[in-house]
Tab-separated table of C-alpha atoms and ligand atoms in Angstrom:
chain	number	residue	atom	x	y	z
A	1	ARG	CA	-0.045	0.052	-0.057
A	2	ASN	CA	1.143	3.547	-0.844
A	3	ALA	CA	1.635	6.044	1.859
A	4	ILE	CA	2.226	8.955	-0.552
A	5	GLN	CA	2.050	9.367	-4.320
A	6	ILE	CA	3.910	12.266	-5.920
A	7	LYS	CA	3.036	13.250	-9.554
A	8	ASP	CA	4.682	15.736	-11.713
A	9	LEU	CA	5.704	17.918	-8.766
A	10	ASP	CA	7.295	21.250	-9.665
A	11	LEU	CA	8.393	23.911	-7.070
A	12	TYR	CA	9.489	27.457	-7.695
A	13	TYR	CA	11.100	29.941	-5.366
A	14	GLY	CA	10.107	32.984	-7.450
A	15	GLU	CA	11.887	32.590	-10.715
A	16	LYS	CA	14.048	29.673	-9.495
A	17	GLN	CA	12.827	26.194	-10.107
A	18	ALA	CA	13.903	23.959	-7.150
A	19	LEU	CA	11.924	20.855	-7.966
A	20	LYS	CA	11.404	19.543	-11.496
A	21	LYS	CA	8.649	17.020	-12.432
A	22	ILE	CA	9.219	14.754	-9.523
A	23	ASN	CA	7.279	11.490	-9.720
A	24	MET	CA	7.478	9.038	-6.810
A	25	SER	CA	5.438	6.519	-4.929
A	26	ILE	CA	6.368	5.839	-1.263
A	27	GLU	CA	5.162	2.564	0.223
A	28	GLU	CA	3.905	2.359	3.713
A	29	LYS	CA	6.239	1.255	6.490
A	30	THR	CA	9.539	1.694	4.514
A	31	VAL	CA	12.471	3.882	5.105
A	32	VAL	CA	13.332	6.072	2.168
A	33	ALA	CA	16.634	8.003	1.975
A	34	LEU	CA	16.809	11.157	-0.025
A	35	ILE	CA	20.404	11.858	-1.067
A	36	GLY	CA	22.182	14.171	-3.380
A	37	PRO	CA	24.638	17.220	-3.299
A	38	SER	CA	23.877	20.385	-1.309
A	39	GLY	CA	21.324	22.558	-2.984
A	40	CYS	CA	19.772	19.768	-5.112
A	41	GLY	CA	16.270	20.130	-3.503
A	42	LYS	CA	16.256	17.318	-0.808
A	43	SER	CA	14.888	19.545	2.006
A	44	THR	CA	12.551	21.375	-0.368
A	45	PHE	CA	11.096	18.041	-1.407
A	46	LEU	CA	10.769	16.833	2.056
A	47	ARG	CA	8.990	19.978	3.233
A	48	THR	CA	6.373	19.829	0.332
A	49	LEU	CA	5.174	16.532	1.956
A	50	ASN	CA	3.794	18.382	5.099
A	51	ARG	CA	3.241	21.767	3.351
A	52	MET	CA	6.114	23.448	5.197
A	53	ASN	CA	7.177	25.311	1.986
A	54	ASP	CA	3.823	26.534	0.779
A	55	MET	CA	3.605	29.666	3.162
A	56	ILE	CA	6.993	30.930	1.963
A	57	PRO	CA	6.228	34.155	-0.057
A	58	GLY	CA	6.804	33.561	-3.799
A	59	VAL	CA	6.518	29.747	-3.618
A	60	ARG	CA	4.668	28.147	-6.427
A	61	ILE	CA	3.839	24.401	-6.481
A	62	ASP	CA	2.422	22.494	-9.472
A	63	GLY	CA	1.544	18.771	-9.743
A	64	THR	CA	-0.030	16.533	-6.985
A	65	ILE	CA	0.837	14.964	-3.772
A	66	THR	CA	-1.817	12.301	-2.720
A	67	MET	CA	-2.179	10.669	0.674
A	68	HIS	CA	-5.201	8.322	1.010
A	69	ASP	CA	-6.638	9.333	-2.274
A	70	GLU	CA	-6.567	12.927	-1.236
A	71	ASP	CA	-4.488	15.725	-2.684
A	72	ILE	CA	-2.834	17.345	0.374
A	73	TYR	CA	-2.665	20.646	-1.537
A	74	ASN	CA	-6.527	20.674	-1.841
A	75	LYS	CA	-8.052	23.777	-0.322
A	76	GLU	CA	-10.174	21.688	2.066
A	77	ILE	CA	-7.173	20.234	3.683
A	78	ASP	CA	-6.706	21.093	7.394
A	79	VAL	CA	-2.968	21.687	7.446
A	80	GLU	CA	-2.733	21.158	11.302
A	81	MET	CA	-4.236	17.791	10.802
A	82	LEU	CA	-1.887	17.073	7.826
A	83	ARG	CA	1.083	17.891	10.098
A	84	LYS	CA	-0.154	15.517	12.801
A	85	GLU	CA	-0.300	12.821	10.041
A	86	VAL	CA	3.066	13.845	8.677
A	87	GLY	CA	5.464	14.612	11.498
A	88	MET	CA	8.836	16.323	11.211
A	89	VAL	CA	12.270	15.831	12.864
A	90	PHE	CA	14.773	18.626	12.277
A	91	GLN	CA	18.467	18.544	11.870
A	92	ALA	CA	19.333	20.266	15.132
A	93	PRO	CA	17.445	18.948	18.106
A	94	ASN	CA	14.909	21.685	19.067
A	95	PRO	CA	13.137	20.655	22.346
A	96	PHE	CA	10.941	23.245	23.862
A	97	PRO	CA	12.293	25.029	26.915
A	98	LYS	CA	10.047	22.903	29.163
A	99	SER	CA	10.159	19.618	30.952
A	100	ILE	CA	10.779	16.288	29.252
A	101	TYR	CA	7.186	15.358	30.001
A	102	ASP	CA	5.685	18.528	28.674
A	103	ASN	CA	7.660	18.206	25.425
A	104	VAL	CA	6.121	14.915	24.704
A	105	ALA	CA	2.694	15.754	25.967
A	106	TYR	CA	2.720	18.908	23.819
A	107	GLY	CA	1.181	17.631	20.640
A	108	PRO	CA	-1.658	15.576	22.424
A	109	ARG	CA	-2.427	18.630	24.507
A	110	VAL	CA	-2.689	20.832	21.352
A	111	HIS	CA	-5.088	18.229	19.941
A	112	GLY	CA	-7.276	18.431	22.963
A	113	GLN	CA	-6.110	15.652	25.265
A	114	ARG	CA	-6.497	16.772	28.844
A	115	ASN	CA	-6.689	13.458	30.792
A	116	ARG	CA	-3.674	13.074	32.971
A	117	LYS	CA	-3.716	9.219	33.076
A	118	ILE	CA	-3.845	9.109	29.196
A	119	LEU	CA	-1.167	11.676	28.802
A	120	ASP	CA	1.033	9.681	31.275
A	121	GLU	CA	0.531	6.716	28.947
A	122	ILE	CA	1.332	8.524	25.835
A	123	VAL	CA	4.505	10.000	27.322
A	124	GLU	CA	5.642	6.643	28.448
A	125	ARG	CA	4.741	4.916	25.094
A	126	SER	CA	6.368	7.635	23.025
A	127	LEU	CA	9.641	7.795	25.138
A	128	ARG	CA	9.807	3.879	24.928
A	129	GLN	CA	9.336	4.041	21.156
A	130	ALA	CA	12.120	6.600	20.966
A	131	ALA	CA	14.348	4.304	23.153
A	132	LEU	CA	14.631	7.132	25.752
A	133	TRP	CA	12.320	5.901	28.509
A	134	GLU	CA	14.877	4.097	30.668
A	135	GLU	CA	17.198	7.127	30.615
A	136	VAL	CA	14.620	9.720	31.706
A	137	LYS	CA	11.775	7.910	33.525
A	138	ASP	CA	13.002	9.220	36.866
A	139	ARG	CA	13.238	12.807	35.891
A	140	LEU	CA	10.482	13.599	33.562
A	141	LYS	CA	9.875	16.906	35.408
A	142	ASP	CA	13.474	18.013	34.450
A	143	ARG	CA	14.108	20.401	31.805
A	144	ALA	CA	14.553	18.989	28.384
A	145	THR	CA	17.496	21.282	27.702
A	146	GLY	CA	19.617	19.566	30.277
A	147	LEU	CA	19.700	16.387	28.219
A	148	SER	CA	22.629	15.356	25.967
A	149	GLY	CA	22.384	16.312	22.255
A	150	GLY	CA	21.479	12.683	21.224
A	151	GLN	CA	18.983	12.327	24.143
A	152	GLN	CA	17.417	15.659	22.900
A	153	GLN	CA	17.057	14.342	19.340
A	154	ARG	CA	15.441	11.094	20.634
A	155	LEU	CA	13.093	13.332	22.750
A	156	CYS	CA	12.206	15.223	19.521
A	157	ILE	CA	11.471	11.947	17.895
A	158	ALA	CA	9.263	11.055	20.873
A	159	ARG	CA	7.490	14.233	20.668
A	160	THR	CA	6.750	13.696	16.955
A	161	LEU	CA	5.524	10.147	17.688
A	162	ALA	CA	3.254	11.199	20.511
A	163	VAL	CA	0.488	12.315	18.122
A	164	GLU	CA	0.729	9.014	16.264
A	165	PRO	CA	1.603	10.219	12.702
A	166	GLU	CA	1.697	7.910	9.717
A	167	ILE	CA	4.726	9.433	8.204
A	168	VAL	CA	7.772	10.804	9.913
A	169	LEU	CA	10.030	13.182	7.884
A	170	MET	CA	13.521	13.573	8.982
A	171	ASP	CA	15.979	16.202	7.721
A	172	GLU	CA	19.561	15.101	8.407
A	173	PRO	CA	18.458	14.083	11.987
A	174	THR	CA	21.978	12.733	12.931
A	175	SER	CA	24.246	15.396	11.320
A	176	ALA	CA	24.548	17.471	14.526
A	177	LEU	CA	25.345	14.455	16.684
A	178	ASP	CA	28.354	12.305	17.774
A	179	PRO	CA	28.794	8.761	16.316
A	180	ILE	CA	27.363	6.924	19.239
A	181	SER	CA	24.279	9.045	19.311
A	182	THR	CA	24.037	8.633	15.476
A	183	ALA	CA	24.274	4.777	15.823
A	184	LYS	CA	21.437	4.808	18.486
A	185	ILE	CA	19.164	6.862	16.182
A	186	GLU	CA	19.899	4.614	13.108
A	187	GLU	CA	18.988	1.588	15.208
A	188	LEU	CA	15.802	3.381	16.361
A	189	ILE	CA	14.862	4.213	12.732
A	190	GLN	CA	15.017	0.494	11.915
A	191	GLU	CA	12.592	-0.313	14.712
A	192	LEU	CA	10.192	2.515	13.867
A	193	LYS	CA	9.651	1.347	10.345
A	194	GLN	CA	7.551	-1.458	11.798
A	195	LYS	CA	4.964	1.129	12.546
A	196	TYR	CA	5.724	4.339	10.468
A	197	THR	CA	6.778	5.379	7.106
A	198	ILE	CA	10.054	7.338	7.345
A	199	ILE	CA	11.500	9.688	4.836
A	200	ILE	CA	14.997	10.821	5.747
A	201	VAL	CA	17.382	13.369	4.086
A	202	THR	CA	20.919	12.519	4.511
A	203	HIS	CA	24.138	13.518	2.894
A	204	ASN	CA	25.744	10.468	4.124
A	205	MET	CA	25.735	7.603	1.481
A	206	GLN	CA	26.893	5.072	4.125
A	207	GLN	CA	23.954	6.020	6.366
A	208	ALA	CA	21.591	5.641	3.395
A	209	ALA	CA	23.005	2.222	2.762
A	210	ARG	CA	22.789	1.133	6.410
A	211	ILE	CA	19.175	2.290	7.176
A	212	SER	CA	17.064	2.640	4.150
A	213	ASP	CA	14.890	0.218	2.127
A	214	ARG	CA	14.862	2.602	-0.853
A	215	THR	CA	17.019	5.445	-1.942
A	216	ALA	CA	16.094	8.523	-4.031
A	217	PHE	CA	18.927	10.404	-5.695
A	218	PHE	CA	18.337	14.136	-6.395
A	219	LEU	CA	20.408	16.246	-8.679
A	220	ASN	CA	19.677	19.906	-9.697
A	221	GLY	CA	15.944	19.605	-8.544
A	222	GLU	CA	15.337	16.360	-10.524
A	223	LEU	CA	14.872	12.873	-9.059
A	224	VAL	CA	17.396	11.095	-11.149
A	225	GLU	CA	17.198	7.638	-9.740
A	226	GLU	CA	14.956	5.785	-7.139
A	227	ASP	CA	15.290	2.117	-6.360
A	228	LYS	CA	15.888	-0.550	-3.678
A	229	THR	CA	18.842	0.527	-1.605
A	230	GLU	CA	20.546	-2.844	-1.804
A	231	ARG	CA	20.330	-2.672	-5.755
A	232	LEU	CA	21.621	0.968	-5.874
A	233	PHE	CA	24.443	0.226	-3.659
A	234	SER	CA	25.579	-3.135	-4.917
A	235	ASN	CA	28.427	-3.033	-7.596
A	236	PRO	CA	27.343	-3.801	-11.065
L	301	LIG	P1	20.636	23.039	4.552
L	301	LIG	O1	22.058	22.928	4.772
L	301	LIG	O2	19.782	22.616	5.632
L	301	LIG	O3	20.140	22.575	3.179
L	301	LIG	P2	20.217	25.667	3.371
L	301	LIG	O4	21.315	26.656	3.446
L	301	LIG	O5	19.903	25.007	2.145
L	301	LIG	O6	20.474	24.696	4.623
L	301	LIG	O7	18.888	26.418	3.891
L	301	LIG	C1	18.812	27.063	5.254
L	301	LIG	C2	17.536	27.886	5.222
L	301	LIG	O8	17.685	28.912	4.317
L	301	LIG	C3	16.388	27.168	4.792
L	301	LIG	O9	15.156	27.560	5.631
L	301	LIG	C4	16.097	27.420	3.340
L	301	LIG	O10	14.705	27.321	2.905
L	301	LIG	C5	16.626	28.946	3.234
L	301	LIG	N1	17.327	29.174	2.106
L	301	LIG	C6	18.177	28.536	1.294
L	301	LIG	N2	18.506	28.954	0.176
L	301	LIG	C7	17.925	30.124	0.109
L	301	LIG	C8	17.844	31.253	-0.811
L	301	LIG	N3	18.488	31.188	-2.002
L	301	LIG	N4	17.078	32.286	-0.564
L	301	LIG	C9	16.273	32.285	0.587
L	301	LIG	N5	16.317	31.287	1.546
L	301	LIG	C10	17.002	30.299	1.322
L	302	LIG	P1	19.229	20.631	-0.315
L	302	LIG	O1	18.327	20.243	0.766
L	302	LIG	O2	19.451	19.485	-1.207
L	302	LIG	O3	20.442	21.121	0.179
L	302	LIG	P2	17.400	22.817	-0.715
L	302	LIG	O4	15.982	22.060	-0.828
L	302	LIG	O5	17.637	23.410	0.666
L	302	LIG	O6	18.474	21.767	-1.189
L	302	LIG	O7	17.469	23.881	-1.838
L	302	LIG	C1	17.241	23.641	-3.207
L	302	LIG	C2	17.456	25.014	-3.884
L	302	LIG	O8	16.428	25.889	-3.608
L	302	LIG	C3	18.764	25.713	-3.567
L	302	LIG	O9	19.370	26.316	-4.675
L	302	LIG	C4	18.438	26.686	-2.533
L	302	LIG	O10	19.144	27.808	-2.472
L	302	LIG	C5	16.935	27.056	-2.979
L	302	LIG	N1	16.137	27.422	-1.834
L	302	LIG	C6	15.888	26.775	-0.696
L	302	LIG	N2	15.034	27.404	0.053
L	302	LIG	C7	14.826	28.594	-0.402
L	302	LIG	C8	13.988	29.776	-0.255
L	302	LIG	N3	13.300	29.711	1.033
L	302	LIG	N4	13.972	30.718	-1.008
L	302	LIG	C9	14.656	30.699	-2.219
L	302	LIG	N5	15.373	29.733	-2.633
L	302	LIG	C10	15.454	28.707	-1.858
């Protein structure tokens, strides 16, 4: 089953065309790596999937992106709900200056959850899914900014998972982290694909080879190749 279908996607920043006729289908519960040189459009493409680009002045988008038979650029779409279904994790860990608990409970609260017992369950489940629970369960009231960089990034993953998205977008989620934290997050991504569809921008080919099922190469705004990772990385 497809999680997302992209058809003839063009994106312009003013006069500059940053994405050119992108066609791609992304299967549910896979890890897709987006790779290519700096400036080739990886982040721009990632951000079109939860409409993070379309409020930038001068941006024009043509083509269609379909989730569950619905065009996500349709005027009827509730962008807040779309962002709940399509979560995002950024390059630099960006926890809110609040407690660990409040960071994870943030999304569910925004969506109206007020029941303390249910919030407790969501916080525990999300922190477990992000492989952080054991490290923080005795200090949920502590400030998130006191955690290490790698822990902060896993907290940001937990915060994204707390609203039960279908798709998780990750924009170079390990490039600000040390090798041990990076390895932990790579391992975590492998586990998360049991439940989520993960689309990850990386400039690290080895990382793409280690963690992804499929790899998409971008060059100059075009999707030049997209295939099973093991096929792309095996020598002909
Ligand atoms: P990254 O290393 O994450 O790809 P970039 O330098 O491409 O970082 O972009 C950093 C920020 O600056 C992004 O929000 C991007 O949208 C914006 N940006 C990049 N290029 C331009 C540009 N030519 N004009 C305006 N904003 C830009
Ligand atoms: P990548 O993620 O592959 O490094 P980006 O998607 O950040 O590439 O950028 C693709 C192209 O679009 C680059 O030429 C970049 O300068 C340009 N760009 C990115 N963001 C903006 C923006 N907000 N305004 C204008 N140009 C942008």
